[in-house]
Short mmCIF file of C-alpha atoms and ligand atoms in Angstrom, two decimals:
data_model
loop_
_atom_site.label_atom_id
_atom_site.label_comp_id
_atom_site.label_asym_id
_atom_site.label_seq_id
_atom_site.Cartn_x
_atom_site.Cartn_y
_atom_site.Cartn_z
CA UNK A 1 -5.20 -23.65 4.02
CA UNK A 2 -6.35 -20.89 6.36
CA UNK A 3 -9.62 -21.81 7.92
CA UNK A 4 -12.06 -20.41 10.65
CA UNK A 5 -15.48 -21.33 11.96
CA UNK A 6 -18.30 -18.60 11.23
CA UNK A 7 -21.93 -17.95 11.26
CA UNK A 8 -22.89 -16.16 7.84
CA UNK A 9 -25.70 -13.90 7.19
CA UNK A 10 -28.78 -14.47 4.95
CA UNK A 11 -28.53 -12.40 1.83
CA UNK A 12 -31.24 -9.95 2.84
CA UNK A 13 -29.70 -9.24 6.20
CA UNK A 14 -26.29 -8.68 4.57
CA UNK A 15 -27.92 -6.17 2.16
CA UNK A 16 -29.61 -4.20 4.98
CA UNK A 17 -26.41 -4.27 7.03
CA UNK A 18 -24.60 -2.99 3.89
CA UNK A 19 -27.12 -0.21 3.24
CA UNK A 20 -27.00 0.90 7.09
CA UNK A 21 -23.05 0.92 6.99
CA UNK A 22 -22.80 2.74 3.61
CA UNK A 23 -22.46 6.21 5.48
CA UNK A 24 -19.24 4.75 7.04
CA UNK A 25 -18.06 3.29 3.91
CA UNK A 26 -18.38 6.51 2.03
CA UNK A 27 -16.22 8.49 4.44
CA UNK A 28 -12.54 9.23 3.39
CA UNK A 29 -11.26 7.58 6.75
CA UNK A 30 -8.36 5.14 6.04
CA UNK A 31 -10.27 1.95 6.58
CA UNK A 32 -10.10 -1.24 4.49
CA UNK A 33 -13.71 -2.36 4.29
CA UNK A 34 -14.89 -6.00 4.09
CA UNK A 35 -16.99 -6.92 0.99
CA UNK A 36 -20.57 -6.98 2.30
CA UNK A 37 -20.75 -10.69 0.95
CA UNK A 38 -17.92 -11.50 3.27
CA UNK A 39 -19.16 -10.00 6.56
CA UNK A 40 -19.49 -12.94 9.29
CA UNK A 41 -19.45 -13.70 12.82
CA UNK A 42 -16.27 -15.69 13.80
CA UNK A 43 -16.79 -18.34 16.17
CA UNK A 44 -13.12 -19.75 16.07
CA UNK A 45 -10.32 -18.85 14.01
CA UNK A 46 -8.11 -21.93 13.07
CA UNK A 47 -5.30 -20.50 10.98
CA UNK A 48 -3.39 -22.73 8.79
CA UNK A 49 -4.67 -26.58 8.46
CA UNK A 50 -3.62 -29.23 6.48
CA UNK A 51 -6.20 -30.79 4.00
CA UNK A 52 -6.00 -34.17 5.69
CA UNK A 53 -7.00 -32.48 9.03
CA UNK A 54 -10.17 -31.07 7.44
CA UNK A 55 -12.23 -34.08 8.00
CA UNK A 56 -11.56 -34.15 11.74
CA UNK A 57 -12.33 -30.45 11.90
CA UNK A 58 -15.66 -30.91 10.32
CA UNK A 59 -16.43 -33.77 12.82
CA UNK A 60 -15.48 -31.50 15.59
CA UNK A 61 -17.83 -28.78 14.42
CA UNK A 62 -20.56 -31.15 14.28
CA UNK A 63 -19.86 -32.36 17.79
CA UNK A 64 -20.07 -28.74 18.85
CA UNK A 65 -23.38 -28.23 17.08
CA UNK A 66 -24.86 -31.29 18.33
CA UNK A 67 -27.88 -30.49 20.38
CA UNK A 68 -27.86 -26.68 19.77
CA UNK A 69 -31.13 -25.42 18.49
CA UNK A 70 -31.66 -23.29 15.72
CA UNK A 71 -31.78 -19.65 17.41
CA UNK A 72 -32.50 -15.99 16.64
CA UNK A 73 -29.38 -13.59 16.88
CA UNK A 74 -30.03 -9.91 17.26
CA UNK A 75 -27.61 -7.36 15.77
CA UNK A 76 -27.50 -3.79 16.92
CA UNK A 77 -25.20 -0.62 17.00
CA UNK A 78 -21.83 -0.05 15.54
CA UNK A 79 -18.58 0.09 17.47
CA UNK A 80 -14.82 -0.28 17.29
CA UNK A 81 -12.00 -2.14 19.06
CA UNK A 82 -10.03 -1.20 21.16
CA UNK A 83 -12.43 1.86 21.46
CA UNK A 84 -14.38 4.26 19.19
CA UNK A 85 -11.79 6.85 20.03
CA UNK A 86 -8.95 4.71 18.89
CA UNK A 87 -10.63 2.49 16.35
CA UNK A 88 -8.73 -0.29 14.75
CA UNK A 89 -11.50 -2.83 14.00
CA UNK A 90 -14.95 -1.44 13.05
CA UNK A 91 -17.81 -3.83 13.82
CA UNK A 92 -21.64 -4.34 14.35
CA UNK A 93 -22.46 -5.97 17.54
CA UNK A 94 -24.27 -9.10 18.20
CA UNK A 95 -26.50 -9.98 21.33
CA UNK A 96 -24.67 -12.41 23.42
CA UNK A 97 -27.64 -14.84 23.73
CA UNK A 98 -27.12 -18.20 25.72
CA UNK A 99 -27.39 -20.28 22.61
CA UNK A 100 -24.60 -18.35 20.74
CA UNK A 101 -22.39 -18.57 24.02
CA UNK A 102 -23.06 -22.14 24.25
CA UNK A 103 -22.02 -22.67 20.43
CA UNK A 104 -18.87 -20.65 20.86
CA UNK A 105 -17.82 -22.47 24.12
CA UNK A 106 -18.52 -25.88 22.60
CA UNK A 107 -16.48 -24.83 19.34
CA UNK A 108 -13.51 -23.83 21.54
CA UNK A 109 -13.68 -27.02 23.45
CA UNK A 110 -13.83 -29.32 20.33
CA UNK A 111 -11.12 -27.48 18.45
CA UNK A 112 -9.01 -27.45 21.69
CA UNK A 113 -9.30 -31.34 21.62
CA UNK A 114 -7.95 -31.36 17.99
CA UNK A 115 -5.02 -29.26 19.19
CA UNK A 116 -6.02 -25.69 18.34
CA UNK A 117 -4.98 -23.25 20.85
CA UNK A 118 -7.82 -21.90 23.11
CA UNK A 119 -8.55 -18.11 22.43
CA UNK A 120 -8.09 -16.81 25.99
CA UNK A 121 -9.98 -13.53 25.17
CA UNK A 122 -13.44 -13.04 26.33
CA UNK A 123 -15.96 -13.80 23.57
CA UNK A 124 -17.29 -10.26 22.27
CA UNK A 125 -19.64 -11.35 19.62
CA UNK A 126 -19.36 -8.94 16.69
CA UNK A 127 -19.21 -9.02 12.89
CA UNK A 128 -16.02 -7.05 11.58
CA UNK A 129 -16.90 -4.54 8.90
CA UNK A 130 -13.49 -3.06 8.28
CA UNK A 131 -10.03 -2.53 9.65
CA UNK A 132 -8.24 0.89 10.03
CA UNK A 133 -5.13 0.92 7.78
CA UNK A 134 -1.81 0.50 9.81
CA UNK A 135 -0.21 3.80 10.86
CA UNK A 136 -3.34 5.66 10.25
CA UNK A 137 -3.22 7.21 13.96
CA UNK A 138 -6.43 8.92 15.58
CA UNK A 139 -9.26 9.51 13.51
CA UNK A 140 -11.13 12.53 14.72
CA UNK A 141 -14.80 12.68 14.34
CA UNK A 142 -15.08 8.82 13.76
CA UNK A 143 -16.42 7.99 17.20
CA UNK A 144 -19.30 10.57 16.54
CA UNK A 145 -19.92 9.07 13.15
CA UNK A 146 -20.34 5.57 14.73
CA UNK A 147 -22.63 7.05 17.38
CA UNK A 148 -25.01 8.65 14.89
CA UNK A 149 -25.50 5.45 12.86
CA UNK A 150 -28.03 2.96 13.92
CA UNK A 151 -28.84 -0.65 12.87
CA UNK A 152 -31.12 -3.19 14.37
CA UNK A 153 -31.94 -6.56 13.21
CA UNK A 154 -32.37 -10.21 14.02
CA UNK A 155 -32.08 -13.49 11.84
CA UNK A 156 -32.36 -17.18 12.35
CA UNK A 157 -29.03 -18.98 12.88
CA UNK A 158 -29.51 -22.25 11.13
CA UNK A 159 -26.08 -23.37 10.40
CA UNK A 160 -22.37 -23.02 11.14
CA UNK A 161 -19.92 -22.80 8.37
CA UNK A 162 -16.16 -23.89 8.02
CA UNK A 163 -14.64 -21.03 6.01
CA UNK A 164 -11.60 -20.67 3.95
CA UNK A 165 -9.86 -17.54 3.93
CA UNK A 166 -7.56 -16.84 0.82
CA UNK A 167 -5.43 -13.86 1.23
CA UNK A 168 -4.31 -11.67 -1.72
CA UNK A 169 -3.27 -8.15 -2.30
CA UNK A 170 -6.72 -7.24 -3.04
CA UNK A 171 -7.86 -8.59 0.64
CA UNK A 172 -9.19 -11.69 1.81
CA UNK A 173 -11.57 -13.75 -0.03
CA UNK A 174 -13.87 -16.15 2.01
CA UNK A 175 -15.40 -19.32 0.60
CA UNK A 176 -17.61 -21.84 2.50
CA UNK A 177 -16.01 -25.28 2.64
CA UNK A 178 -18.61 -26.97 4.67
CA UNK A 179 -22.00 -26.14 6.43
CA UNK A 180 -23.19 -28.01 9.63
CA UNK A 181 -26.95 -27.43 10.41
CA UNK A 182 -28.14 -26.78 13.82
CA UNK A 183 -30.80 -28.83 15.59
CA UNK A 184 -34.37 -27.82 13.84
CA UNK A 185 -36.02 -29.57 16.71
P1 LIG B 1 -12.81 -10.85 13.40
O1 LIG B 1 -12.11 -9.72 12.68
O2 LIG B 1 -14.18 -10.81 12.97
O3 LIG B 1 -12.62 -10.85 14.86
C1 LIG B 1 -11.04 -14.78 9.20
O4 LIG B 1 -9.85 -14.25 9.27
C2 LIG B 1 -11.90 -14.27 10.66
O5 LIG B 1 -10.92 -14.79 11.49
C3 LIG B 1 -11.65 -12.77 10.74
O6 LIG B 1 -13.22 -12.43 10.60
C4 LIG B 1 -11.28 -12.43 12.21
O7 LIG B 1 -12.19 -12.17 13.00
C5 LIG B 1 -10.89 -13.91 12.66
N1 LIG B 1 -9.66 -14.04 13.35
C6 LIG B 1 -9.48 -14.21 14.76
N2 LIG B 1 -8.34 -14.36 14.93
C7 LIG B 1 -7.59 -14.15 13.98
C8 LIG B 1 -6.16 -14.04 13.71
N3 LIG B 1 -5.19 -14.30 14.76
N4 LIG B 1 -5.78 -13.81 12.34
C9 LIG B 1 -6.72 -13.53 11.53
N5 LIG B 1 -7.98 -13.70 11.53
C10 LIG B 1 -8.44 -13.93 12.95
#
């Protein structure tokens, strides 16, 4: 099964974000939008994992979370990779607070110990909202639209989830396999 480790949003935040991103979703740009319920912050993409390895993965996530205190994560602003002028992935940004960096770094280390390859790219904390369809080319006006929108909010990160992604023609469906609580102090 296809697995990844993520931080999920509380329902209220998901709704606020969905409302703030509505003007983007309502444009005719060729973007495949993620269902608001499925928006998450990926800490580590694992790819295909055999069922018999899931227990070890959960133990690894627990090791990475041990000693990490519950923390506040701020989100603000919309953007795109690789750039707003050539958007491919549309996202909302997250503040790179030390607790998040620590968590992501620990997750990489624990998952590497289990044999998952290190992601060599710098960590750019974001929540993907949509992906521009293949072959769409440049999207004139999109950068200005991103710029004109604003969103600011913060929420308490209390747990880290092992998520399963099931791919279908309708898009990916994400389900929570396991939740690991952070240290409540
Ligand atoms: P991102 O789009 O938020 O960066 C589930 O597929 C999640 O894993 C996605 O949200 C995606 O994160 C992330 N991911 C990272 N590397 C991936 C890869 N090689 N293939 C698919 N998803 C990947």
